[in-house]
Short mmCIF file of C-alpha atoms in Angstrom, two decimals:
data_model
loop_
_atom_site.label_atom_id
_atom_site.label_comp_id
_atom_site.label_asym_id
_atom_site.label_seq_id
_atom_site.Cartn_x
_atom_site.Cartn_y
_atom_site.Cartn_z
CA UNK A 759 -52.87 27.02 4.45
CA UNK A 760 -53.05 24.99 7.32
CA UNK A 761 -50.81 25.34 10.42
CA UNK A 762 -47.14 23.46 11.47
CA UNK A 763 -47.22 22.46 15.31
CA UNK A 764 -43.55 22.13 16.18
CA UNK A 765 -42.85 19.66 18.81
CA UNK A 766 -39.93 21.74 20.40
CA UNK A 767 -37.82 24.32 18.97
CA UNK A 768 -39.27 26.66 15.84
CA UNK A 769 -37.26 27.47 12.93
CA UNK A 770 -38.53 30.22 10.72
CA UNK A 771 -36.28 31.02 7.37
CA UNK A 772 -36.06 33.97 5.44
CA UNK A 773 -38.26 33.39 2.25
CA UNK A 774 -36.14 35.93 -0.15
CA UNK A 775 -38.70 37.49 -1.36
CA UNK A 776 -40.95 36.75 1.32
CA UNK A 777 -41.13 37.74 4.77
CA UNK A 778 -40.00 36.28 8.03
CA UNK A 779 -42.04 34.23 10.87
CA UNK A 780 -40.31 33.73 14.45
CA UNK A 781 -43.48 31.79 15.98
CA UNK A 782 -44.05 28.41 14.94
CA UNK A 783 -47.75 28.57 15.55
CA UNK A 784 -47.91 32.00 13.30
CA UNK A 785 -50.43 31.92 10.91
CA UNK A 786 -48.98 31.19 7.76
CA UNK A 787 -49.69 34.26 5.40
CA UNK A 788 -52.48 33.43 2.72
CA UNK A 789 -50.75 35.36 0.07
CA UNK A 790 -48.56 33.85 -2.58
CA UNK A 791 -44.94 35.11 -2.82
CA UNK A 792 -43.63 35.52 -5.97
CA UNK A 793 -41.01 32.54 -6.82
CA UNK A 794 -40.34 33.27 -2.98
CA UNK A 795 -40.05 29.67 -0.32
CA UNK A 796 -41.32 30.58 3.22
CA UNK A 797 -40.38 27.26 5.49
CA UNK A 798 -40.43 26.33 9.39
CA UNK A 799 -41.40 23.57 11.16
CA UNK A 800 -40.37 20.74 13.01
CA UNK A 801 -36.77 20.19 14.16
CA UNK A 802 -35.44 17.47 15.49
CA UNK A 803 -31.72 17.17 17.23
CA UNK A 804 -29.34 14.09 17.42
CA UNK A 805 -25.96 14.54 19.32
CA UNK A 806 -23.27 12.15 18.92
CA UNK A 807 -20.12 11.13 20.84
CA UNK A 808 -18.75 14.06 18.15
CA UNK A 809 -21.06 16.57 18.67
CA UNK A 810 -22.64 15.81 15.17
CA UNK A 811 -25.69 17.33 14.81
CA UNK A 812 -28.90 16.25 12.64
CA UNK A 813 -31.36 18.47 11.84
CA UNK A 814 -34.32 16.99 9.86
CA UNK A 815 -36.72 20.24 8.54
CA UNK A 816 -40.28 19.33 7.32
CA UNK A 817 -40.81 22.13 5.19
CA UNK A 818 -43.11 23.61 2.80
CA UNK A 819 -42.71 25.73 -0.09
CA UNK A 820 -45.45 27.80 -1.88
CA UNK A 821 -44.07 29.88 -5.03
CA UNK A 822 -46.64 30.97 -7.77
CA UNK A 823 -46.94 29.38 -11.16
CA UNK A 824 -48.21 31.92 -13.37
CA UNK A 825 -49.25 29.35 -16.40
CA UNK A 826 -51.92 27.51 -14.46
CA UNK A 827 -53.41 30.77 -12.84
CA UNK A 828 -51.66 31.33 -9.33
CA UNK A 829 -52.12 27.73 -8.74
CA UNK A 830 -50.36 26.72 -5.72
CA UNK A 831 -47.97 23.70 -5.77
CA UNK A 832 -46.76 22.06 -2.52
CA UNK A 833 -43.82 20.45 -2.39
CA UNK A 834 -42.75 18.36 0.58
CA UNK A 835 -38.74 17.56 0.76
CA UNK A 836 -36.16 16.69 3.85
CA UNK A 837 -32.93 18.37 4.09
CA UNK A 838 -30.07 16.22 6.17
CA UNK A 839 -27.78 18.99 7.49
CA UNK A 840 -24.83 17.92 9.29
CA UNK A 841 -23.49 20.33 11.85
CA UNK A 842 -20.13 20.39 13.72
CA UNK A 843 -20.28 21.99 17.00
CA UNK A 844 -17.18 22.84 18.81
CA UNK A 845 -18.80 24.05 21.95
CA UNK A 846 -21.84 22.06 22.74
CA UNK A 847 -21.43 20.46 26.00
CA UNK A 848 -17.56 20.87 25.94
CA UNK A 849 -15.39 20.17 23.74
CA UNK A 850 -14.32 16.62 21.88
CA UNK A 851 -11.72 15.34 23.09
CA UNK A 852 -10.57 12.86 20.29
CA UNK A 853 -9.73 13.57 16.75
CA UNK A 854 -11.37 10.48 14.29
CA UNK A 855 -10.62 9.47 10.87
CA UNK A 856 -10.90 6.21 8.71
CA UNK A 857 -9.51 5.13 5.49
CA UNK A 858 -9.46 2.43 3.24
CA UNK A 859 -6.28 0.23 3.45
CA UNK A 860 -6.46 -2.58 0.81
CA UNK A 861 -8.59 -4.85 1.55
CA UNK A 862 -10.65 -3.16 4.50
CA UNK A 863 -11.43 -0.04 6.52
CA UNK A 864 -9.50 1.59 8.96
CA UNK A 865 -11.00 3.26 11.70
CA UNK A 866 -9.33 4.87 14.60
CA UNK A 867 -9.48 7.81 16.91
CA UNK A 868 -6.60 9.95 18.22
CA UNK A 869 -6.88 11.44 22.20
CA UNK A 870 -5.94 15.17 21.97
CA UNK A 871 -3.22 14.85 24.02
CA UNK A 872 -1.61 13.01 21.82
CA UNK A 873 -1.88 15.43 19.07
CA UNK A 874 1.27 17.65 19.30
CA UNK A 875 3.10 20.14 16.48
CA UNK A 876 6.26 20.20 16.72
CA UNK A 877 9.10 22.47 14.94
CA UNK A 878 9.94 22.47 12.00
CA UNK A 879 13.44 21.79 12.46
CA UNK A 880 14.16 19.51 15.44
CA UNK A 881 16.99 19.02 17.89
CA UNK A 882 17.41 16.00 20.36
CA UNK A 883 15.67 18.16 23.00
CA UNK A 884 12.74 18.52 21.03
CA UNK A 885 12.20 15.00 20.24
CA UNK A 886 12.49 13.91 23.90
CA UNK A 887 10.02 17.02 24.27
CA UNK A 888 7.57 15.60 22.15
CA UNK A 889 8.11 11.85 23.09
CA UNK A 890 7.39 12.47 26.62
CA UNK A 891 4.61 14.25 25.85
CA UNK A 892 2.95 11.90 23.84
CA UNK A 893 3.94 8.77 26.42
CA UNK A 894 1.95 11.31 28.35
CA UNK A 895 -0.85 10.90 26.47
CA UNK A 896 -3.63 8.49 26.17
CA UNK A 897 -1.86 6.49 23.12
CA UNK A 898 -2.93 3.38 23.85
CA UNK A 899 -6.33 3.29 21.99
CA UNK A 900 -4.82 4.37 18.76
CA UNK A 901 -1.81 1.56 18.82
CA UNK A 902 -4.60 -0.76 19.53
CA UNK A 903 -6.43 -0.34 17.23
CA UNK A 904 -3.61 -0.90 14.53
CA UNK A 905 -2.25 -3.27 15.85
CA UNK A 906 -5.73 -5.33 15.97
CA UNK A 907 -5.94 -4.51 12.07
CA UNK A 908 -2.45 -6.07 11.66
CA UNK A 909 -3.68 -9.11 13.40
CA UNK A 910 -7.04 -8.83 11.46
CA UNK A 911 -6.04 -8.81 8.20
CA UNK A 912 -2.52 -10.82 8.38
CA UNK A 913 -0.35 -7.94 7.44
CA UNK A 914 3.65 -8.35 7.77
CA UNK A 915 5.75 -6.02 9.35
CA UNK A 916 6.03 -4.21 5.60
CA UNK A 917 2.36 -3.96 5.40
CA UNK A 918 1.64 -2.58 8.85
CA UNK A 919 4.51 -0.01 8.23
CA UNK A 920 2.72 1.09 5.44
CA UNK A 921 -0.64 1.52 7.72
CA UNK A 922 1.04 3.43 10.60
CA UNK A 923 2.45 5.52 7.56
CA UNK A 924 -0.60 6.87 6.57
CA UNK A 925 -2.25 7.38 10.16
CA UNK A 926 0.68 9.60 10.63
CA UNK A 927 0.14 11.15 7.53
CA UNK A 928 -3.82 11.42 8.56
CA UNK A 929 -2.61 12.98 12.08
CA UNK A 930 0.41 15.45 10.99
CA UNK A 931 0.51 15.54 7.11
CA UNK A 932 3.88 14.89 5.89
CA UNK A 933 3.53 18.27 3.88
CA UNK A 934 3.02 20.09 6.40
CA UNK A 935 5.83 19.13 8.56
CA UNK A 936 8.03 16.47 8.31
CA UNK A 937 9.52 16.35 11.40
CA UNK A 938 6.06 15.64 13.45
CA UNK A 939 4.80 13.65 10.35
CA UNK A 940 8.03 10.70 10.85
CA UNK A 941 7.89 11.76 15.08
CA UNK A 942 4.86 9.95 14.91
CA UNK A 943 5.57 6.74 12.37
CA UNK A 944 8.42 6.59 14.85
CA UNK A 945 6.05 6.84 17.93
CA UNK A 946 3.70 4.37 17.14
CA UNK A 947 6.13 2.09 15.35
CA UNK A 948 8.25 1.61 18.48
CA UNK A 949 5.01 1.58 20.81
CA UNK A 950 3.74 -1.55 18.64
CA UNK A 951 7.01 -3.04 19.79
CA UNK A 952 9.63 -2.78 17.29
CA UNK A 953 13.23 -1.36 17.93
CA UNK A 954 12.85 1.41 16.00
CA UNK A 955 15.14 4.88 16.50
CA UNK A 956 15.85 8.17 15.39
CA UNK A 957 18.81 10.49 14.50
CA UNK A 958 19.39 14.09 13.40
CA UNK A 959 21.45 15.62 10.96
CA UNK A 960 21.29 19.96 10.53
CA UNK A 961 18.90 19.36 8.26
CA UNK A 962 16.87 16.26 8.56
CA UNK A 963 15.31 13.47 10.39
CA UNK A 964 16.33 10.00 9.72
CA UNK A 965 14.14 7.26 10.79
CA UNK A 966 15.58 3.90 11.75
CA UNK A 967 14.19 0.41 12.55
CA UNK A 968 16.53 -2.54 13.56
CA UNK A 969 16.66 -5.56 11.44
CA UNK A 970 18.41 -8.59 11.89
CA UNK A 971 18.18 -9.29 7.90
CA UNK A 972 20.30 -8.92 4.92
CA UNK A 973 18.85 -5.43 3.49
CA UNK A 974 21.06 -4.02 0.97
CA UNK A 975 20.87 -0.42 -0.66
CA UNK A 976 19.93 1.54 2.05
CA UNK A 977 21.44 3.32 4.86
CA UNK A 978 22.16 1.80 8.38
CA UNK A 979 24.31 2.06 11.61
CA UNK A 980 25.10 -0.69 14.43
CA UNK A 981 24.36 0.29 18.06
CA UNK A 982 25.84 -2.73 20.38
CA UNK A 983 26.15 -5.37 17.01
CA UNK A 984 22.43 -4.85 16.07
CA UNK A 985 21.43 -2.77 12.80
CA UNK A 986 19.09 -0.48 12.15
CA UNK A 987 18.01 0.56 8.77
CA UNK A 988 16.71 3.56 7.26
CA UNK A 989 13.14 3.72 6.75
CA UNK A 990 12.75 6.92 5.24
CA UNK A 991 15.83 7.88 3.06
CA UNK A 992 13.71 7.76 -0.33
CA UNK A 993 12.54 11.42 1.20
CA UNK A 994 16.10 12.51 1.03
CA UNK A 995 16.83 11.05 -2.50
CA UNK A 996 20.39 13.21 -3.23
CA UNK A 997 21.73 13.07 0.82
CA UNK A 998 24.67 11.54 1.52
CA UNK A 999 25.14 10.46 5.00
CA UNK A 1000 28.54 9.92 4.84
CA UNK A 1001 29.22 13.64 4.49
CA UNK A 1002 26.54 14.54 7.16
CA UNK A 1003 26.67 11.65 9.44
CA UNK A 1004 23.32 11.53 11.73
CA UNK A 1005 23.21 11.58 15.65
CA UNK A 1006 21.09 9.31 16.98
CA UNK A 1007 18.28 10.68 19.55
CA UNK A 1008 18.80 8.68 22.94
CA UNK A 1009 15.13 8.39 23.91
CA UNK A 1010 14.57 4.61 25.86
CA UNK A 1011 11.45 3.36 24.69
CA UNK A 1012 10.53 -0.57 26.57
CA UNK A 1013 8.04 -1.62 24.31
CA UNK A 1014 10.41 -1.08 21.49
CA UNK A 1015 12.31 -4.76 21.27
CA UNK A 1016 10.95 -6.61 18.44
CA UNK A 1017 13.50 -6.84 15.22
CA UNK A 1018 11.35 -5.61 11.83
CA UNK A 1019 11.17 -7.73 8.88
CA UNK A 1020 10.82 -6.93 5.19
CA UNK A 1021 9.93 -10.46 4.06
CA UNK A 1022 6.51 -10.05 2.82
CA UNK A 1023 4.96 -13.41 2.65
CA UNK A 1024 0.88 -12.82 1.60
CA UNK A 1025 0.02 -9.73 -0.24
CA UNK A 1026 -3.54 -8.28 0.78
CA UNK A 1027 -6.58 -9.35 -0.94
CA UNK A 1028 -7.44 -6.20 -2.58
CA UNK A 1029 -11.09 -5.01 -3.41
CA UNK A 1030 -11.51 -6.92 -6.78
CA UNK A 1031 -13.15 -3.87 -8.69
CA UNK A 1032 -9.63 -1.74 -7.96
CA UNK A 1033 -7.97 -4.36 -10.75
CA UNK A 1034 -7.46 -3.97 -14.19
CA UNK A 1035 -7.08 -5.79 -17.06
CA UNK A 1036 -3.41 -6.30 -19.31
CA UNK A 1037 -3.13 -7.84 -22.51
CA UNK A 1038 0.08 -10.00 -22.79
CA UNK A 1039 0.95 -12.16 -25.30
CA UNK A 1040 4.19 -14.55 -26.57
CA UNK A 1041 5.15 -17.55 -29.33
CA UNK A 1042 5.45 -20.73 -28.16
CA UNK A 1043 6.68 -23.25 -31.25
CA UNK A 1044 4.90 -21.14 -33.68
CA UNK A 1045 1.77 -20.88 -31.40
CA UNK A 1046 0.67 -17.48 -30.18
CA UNK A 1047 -0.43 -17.50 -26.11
CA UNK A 1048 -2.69 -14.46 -25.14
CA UNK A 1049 -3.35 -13.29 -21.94
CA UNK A 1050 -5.62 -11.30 -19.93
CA UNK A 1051 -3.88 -10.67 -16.56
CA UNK A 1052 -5.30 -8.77 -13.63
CA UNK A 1053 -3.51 -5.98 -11.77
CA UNK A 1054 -3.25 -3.64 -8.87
CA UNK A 1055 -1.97 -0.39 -9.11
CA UNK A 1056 -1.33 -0.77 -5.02
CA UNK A 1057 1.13 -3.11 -5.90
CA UNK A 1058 3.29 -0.48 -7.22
CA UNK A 1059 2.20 1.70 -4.14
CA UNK A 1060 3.28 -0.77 -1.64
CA UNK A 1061 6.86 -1.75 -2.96
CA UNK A 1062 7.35 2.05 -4.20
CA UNK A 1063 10.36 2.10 -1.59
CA UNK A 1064 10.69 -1.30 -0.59
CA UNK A 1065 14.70 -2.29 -0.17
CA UNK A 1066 17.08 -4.47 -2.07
CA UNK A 1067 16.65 -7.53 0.57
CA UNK A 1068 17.75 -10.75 0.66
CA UNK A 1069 17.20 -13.12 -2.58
CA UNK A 1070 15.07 -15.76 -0.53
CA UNK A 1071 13.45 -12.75 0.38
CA UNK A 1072 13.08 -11.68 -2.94
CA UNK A 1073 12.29 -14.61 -4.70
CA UNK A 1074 9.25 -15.74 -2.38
CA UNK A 1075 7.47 -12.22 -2.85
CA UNK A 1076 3.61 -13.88 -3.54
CA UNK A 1077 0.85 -12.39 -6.39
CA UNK A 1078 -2.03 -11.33 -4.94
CA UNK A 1079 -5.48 -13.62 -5.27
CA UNK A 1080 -6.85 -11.88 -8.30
CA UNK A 1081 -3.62 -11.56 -10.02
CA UNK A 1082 -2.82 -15.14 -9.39
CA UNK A 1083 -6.09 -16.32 -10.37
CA UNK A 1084 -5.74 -15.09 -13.80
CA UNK A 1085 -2.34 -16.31 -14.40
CA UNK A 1086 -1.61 -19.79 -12.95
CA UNK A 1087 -4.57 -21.70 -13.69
CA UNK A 1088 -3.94 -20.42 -17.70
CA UNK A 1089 -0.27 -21.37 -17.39
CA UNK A 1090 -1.16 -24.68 -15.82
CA UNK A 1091 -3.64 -25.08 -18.47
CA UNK A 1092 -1.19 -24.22 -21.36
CA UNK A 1093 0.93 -26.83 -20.28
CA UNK A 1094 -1.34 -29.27 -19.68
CA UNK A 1095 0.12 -32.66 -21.35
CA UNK A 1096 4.06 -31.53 -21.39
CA UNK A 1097 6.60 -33.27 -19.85
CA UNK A 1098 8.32 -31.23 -16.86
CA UNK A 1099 10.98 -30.44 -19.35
CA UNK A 1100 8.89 -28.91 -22.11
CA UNK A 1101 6.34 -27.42 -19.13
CA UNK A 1102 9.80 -25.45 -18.09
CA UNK A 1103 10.95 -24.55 -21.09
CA UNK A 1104 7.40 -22.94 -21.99
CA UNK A 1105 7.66 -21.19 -18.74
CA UNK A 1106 11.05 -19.70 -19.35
CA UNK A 1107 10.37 -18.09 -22.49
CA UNK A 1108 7.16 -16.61 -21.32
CA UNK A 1109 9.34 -15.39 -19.28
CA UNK A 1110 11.71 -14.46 -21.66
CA UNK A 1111 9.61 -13.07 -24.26
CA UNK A 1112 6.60 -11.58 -22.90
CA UNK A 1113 7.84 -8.49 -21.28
CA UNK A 1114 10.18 -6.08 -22.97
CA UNK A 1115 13.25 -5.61 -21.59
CA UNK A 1116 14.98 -2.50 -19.88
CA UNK A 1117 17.99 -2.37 -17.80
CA UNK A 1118 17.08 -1.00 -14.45
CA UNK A 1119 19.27 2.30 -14.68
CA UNK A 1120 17.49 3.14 -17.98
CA UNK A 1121 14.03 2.20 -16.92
CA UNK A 1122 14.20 3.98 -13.00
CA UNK A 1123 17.45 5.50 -12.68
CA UNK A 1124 18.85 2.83 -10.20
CA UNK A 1125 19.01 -0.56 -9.03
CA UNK A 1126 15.56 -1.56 -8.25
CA UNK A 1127 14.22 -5.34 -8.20
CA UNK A 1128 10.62 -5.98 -8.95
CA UNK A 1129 8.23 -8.52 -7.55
CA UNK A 1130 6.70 -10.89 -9.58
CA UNK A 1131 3.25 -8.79 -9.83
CA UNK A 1132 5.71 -6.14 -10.73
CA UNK A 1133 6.85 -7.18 -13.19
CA UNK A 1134 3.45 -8.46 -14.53
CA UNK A 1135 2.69 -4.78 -14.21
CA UNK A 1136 5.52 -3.07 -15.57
CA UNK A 1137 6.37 -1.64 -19.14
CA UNK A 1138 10.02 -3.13 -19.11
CA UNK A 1139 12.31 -5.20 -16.99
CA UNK A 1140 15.43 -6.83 -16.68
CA UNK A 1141 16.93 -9.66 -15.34
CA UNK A 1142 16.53 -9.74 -11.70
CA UNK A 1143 12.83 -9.57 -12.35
CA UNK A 1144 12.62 -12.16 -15.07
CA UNK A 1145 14.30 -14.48 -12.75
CA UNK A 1146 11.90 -13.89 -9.33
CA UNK A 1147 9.31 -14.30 -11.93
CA UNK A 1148 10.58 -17.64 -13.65
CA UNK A 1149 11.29 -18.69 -10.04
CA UNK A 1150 7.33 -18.24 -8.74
CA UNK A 1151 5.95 -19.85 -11.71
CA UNK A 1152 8.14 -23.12 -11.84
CA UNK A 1153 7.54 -23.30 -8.11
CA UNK A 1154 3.93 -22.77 -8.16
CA UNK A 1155 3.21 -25.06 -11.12
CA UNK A 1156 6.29 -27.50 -10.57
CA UNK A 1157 7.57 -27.46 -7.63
CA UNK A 1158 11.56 -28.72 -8.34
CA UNK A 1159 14.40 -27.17 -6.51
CA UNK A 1160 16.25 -24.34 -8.10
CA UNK A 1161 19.28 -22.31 -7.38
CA UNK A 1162 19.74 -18.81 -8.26
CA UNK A 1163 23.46 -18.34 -10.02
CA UNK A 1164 24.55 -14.25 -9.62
CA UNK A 1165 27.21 -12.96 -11.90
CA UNK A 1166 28.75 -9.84 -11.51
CA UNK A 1167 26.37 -8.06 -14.03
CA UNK A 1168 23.58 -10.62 -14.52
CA UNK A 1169 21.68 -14.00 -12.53
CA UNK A 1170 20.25 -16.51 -14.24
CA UNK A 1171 17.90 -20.22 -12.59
CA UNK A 1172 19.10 -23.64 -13.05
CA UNK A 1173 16.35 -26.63 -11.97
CA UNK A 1174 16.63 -29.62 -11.07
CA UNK A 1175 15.44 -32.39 -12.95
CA UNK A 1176 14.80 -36.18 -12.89
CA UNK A 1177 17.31 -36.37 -15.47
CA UNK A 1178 19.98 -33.51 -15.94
CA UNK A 1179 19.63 -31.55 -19.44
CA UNK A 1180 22.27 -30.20 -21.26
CA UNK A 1181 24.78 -28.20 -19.04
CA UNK A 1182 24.48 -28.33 -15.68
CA UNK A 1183 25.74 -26.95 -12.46
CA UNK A 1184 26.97 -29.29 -9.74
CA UNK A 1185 25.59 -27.98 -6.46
CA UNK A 1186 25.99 -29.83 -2.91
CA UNK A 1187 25.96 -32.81 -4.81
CA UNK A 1188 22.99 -32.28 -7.11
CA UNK A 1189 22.91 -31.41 -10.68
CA UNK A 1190 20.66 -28.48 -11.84
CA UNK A 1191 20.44 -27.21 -15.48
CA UNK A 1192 20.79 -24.05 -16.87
CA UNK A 1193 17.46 -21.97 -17.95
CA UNK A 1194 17.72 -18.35 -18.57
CA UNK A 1195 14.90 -16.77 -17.95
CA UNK A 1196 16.51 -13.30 -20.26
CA UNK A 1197 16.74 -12.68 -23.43
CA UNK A 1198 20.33 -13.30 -24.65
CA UNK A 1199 21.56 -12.96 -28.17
CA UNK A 1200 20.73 -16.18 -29.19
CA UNK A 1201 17.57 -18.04 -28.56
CA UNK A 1202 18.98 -20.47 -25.79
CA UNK A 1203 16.89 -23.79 -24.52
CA UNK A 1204 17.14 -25.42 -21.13
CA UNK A 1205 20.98 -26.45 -20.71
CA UNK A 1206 22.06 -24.25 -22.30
CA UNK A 1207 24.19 -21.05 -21.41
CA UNK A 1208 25.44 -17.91 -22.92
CA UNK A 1209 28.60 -17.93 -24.40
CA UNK A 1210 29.19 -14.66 -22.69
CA UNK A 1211 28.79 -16.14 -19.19
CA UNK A 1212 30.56 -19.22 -19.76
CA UNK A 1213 33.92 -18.17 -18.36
CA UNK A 1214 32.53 -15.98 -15.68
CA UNK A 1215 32.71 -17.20 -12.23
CA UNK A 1216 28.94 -16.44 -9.97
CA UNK A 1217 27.88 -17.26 -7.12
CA UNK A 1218 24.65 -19.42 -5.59
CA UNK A 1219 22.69 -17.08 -3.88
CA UNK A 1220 19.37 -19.22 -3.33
CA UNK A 1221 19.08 -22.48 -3.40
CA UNK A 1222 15.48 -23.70 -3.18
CA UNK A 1223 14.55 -27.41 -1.98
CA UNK A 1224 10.65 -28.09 -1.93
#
């Protein structure tokens, strides 16, 4: 057998049934080894930023193959090994990690001294502690750098919440401790800008952001006339903060100014092979429709603990590309030749009929309105949903004004058309006509309204004009 030259460093390995070789010019021994693998050679050494290391062996391996009479058999193979090293020319001094976020990649890197642990159960001391620690700190790299994939990939203020969400998580995971995990979302949160706060209780850590919209269902409290909501109370689903009223941390933060909305106004474009497929299917005048709509599980994800806000809000929630594309065109297509009237009417008990219906206390256990893709996506749903939904479709295929009627215990749409239909409801001077987009005991066209509701005052909560 011929001899290896290495280039620089020797690497001789034990051949387990072999023997061992600490020169790299040693002879290699001419006798076989039984099943045995004697290798060294040449190794070659790439350092990083990280201290990564590459080692590339060239190696041989001789083992004896009894069946064609101690014939030898080389076999020539690389093996990549990656190697941290913690002490090779001092230490690294940032902590990196990536993820994917929708659409794209995240990629970011955390200075050590901004990587803290705090304790588990923390007092005002130990959050102004920690926060002037990390101001401290060289912070600025990692706020960059989300706040550049904000601008990057047009995320609203819901969206990028949900990114600095899981670079805390990435930095201090929230099961590990809580308190350093939300220290953090409220760190970076309030050094991207926004007005955001927090407050202690004896047992817990509420995280606030102010908000100068109509959010309903969650906690909030009013320093000098501005509100701040509660980010995080779905962690604490059975507290009431009534009983154990938080104190809010006085920690004075400049960059924090900016008021956070929850109107989310473009949903991500999501990597297309993450969708599914769902069958749906309804009766239109004794014609069956079938479907084949596409959906993202994310879409759950993302509105998982998104708040009861305000029904403009609400209604002008979007579908994302791939959902959309495999819903409008077909509706647009189905109702292809109709007058606006009929095109409506088909709408509404697509609407209607196509989803199986669940009040929200049965289906989740509480109020909870759905977005449109939502309620593309879920089992059941009720009437909240039915009517965002009816309300994106007539818009996006239409395009007439609508108001949004809430009852005590239900809303229903009225539109407006060229010529009013059946009942109507005088609004600012314009006529819109009924069209519930529920199902109701009886099988009710456009104008028409459920003798249940007839005597029961509601109240216009949206009224759209395109």
């Amino acid at each position: 057998m011929e001899d290896i030259v290495s280039d620089g460093v020797g690497i001789a390995g034990d051949c387990g049934f072999g023997s061992r070789h600490s020169d790299a010019n040693h002879e290699a021994p001419s006798r076989q080894f039984e099943k045995g693998a004697c290798f060294y050679g040449k190794l070659t050494w790439e350092v990083n930023k990280s201290f990564i290391v590459t080692a590339g062996i060239y190696s041989y391996i001789y083992y004896t193959d009894y069946l064609s009479m101690c014939r030898p058999v080389k076999l020539y193979f690389v093996i990549v090994l990656m190697l941290t090293v913690t002490n090779l020319y001092g230490q690294d001094s940032t902590k990196r990690f990536c993820f994917e976020f929708y659409e794209g990649t995240f990629n970011a890197e955390a200075d050590t001294s901004v990587i803290i642990n705090t304790p588990l159960e923390l007092s005002a001391a130990a959050v102004n502690a920690s926060y002037a620690r990390l101001n401290a700190g060289k912070y600025q790299t990692l706020v960059n750098a989300l706040l550049t994939y904000k601008e990057k990939h047009q995320l609203n203020d819901w969206l990028y919440y949900q990114l600095i969400r899981k670079t805390a998580q990435q930095i201090s995971p929230k099961e590990k401790n809580y308190g350093n995990y939300t220290l953090y979302k409220w760190f970076l949160l309030s050094k991207s800008g926004y007005d955001a706060r927090l407050a202690i209780t004896a047992d817990k850590i509420i995280f606030y952001v102010y908000s100068s919209e109509d959010i309903s269902d969650i906690p909030f409290f009013m320093i000098d006339g501005k509100k701040y909501m509660c980010l995080n109370i779905h962690d604490y689903p059975k507290a009431n903060l009534n009983q154990d009223p938080p104190v809010p941390v006085n920690v004075s933060i400049p960059e924090g100014k900016k008021a956070f909305s929850y109107k989310v106004t473009r949903m991500p474009d999501f990597i297309p092979d993450n969708y599914f497929e769902k069958d749906l299917q309804f009766t239109y005048r004794r014609k069956v429709y079938y479907f084949k709509i596409k959906l993202n599980a994310d879409v759950e994800r993302i509105f998982a603990n998104y708040p009861g806000v305000d029904f403009e809000s609400y209604f002008n929630i979007p579908l994302s590309k791939e959902t959309y594309s495999s819903l409008i065109p077909l509706l647009r297509k189905n109702t292809q030749g109709m007058s606006k009237t009929k095109g409506v009417d088909y709408l509404m008990r697509f609407t209607r009929y196509a989803f199986l219906y669940e009040d929200d206390h049965a289906n989740f256990g509480k109020e909870k309105r759905l977005s449109p893709e939502e309620t593309l996506f879920s089992k059941y749903s009720d009437c909240d949903d039915r009517a965002a939904l009816f309300f994106y479709l007539v818009k996006e295929i239409y395009n007439l004004p609508m108001i949004a009627l809430l009852y005590p215990t239900h809303i229903s749409m009225a539109v407006q058309f060229d010529k009013p239909v059946g009942n109507t409801v005088i609004y600012k001077g314009k006529a819109y006509s009924f069209c519930e987009p529920t199902p109701q005991q009886k099988d009710l066209g456009i104008g028409q309204i459920s003798a249940t509701l007839k005597k029961v005052p509601y109240q216009v909560v949206y009224q759209y004009n395109p």
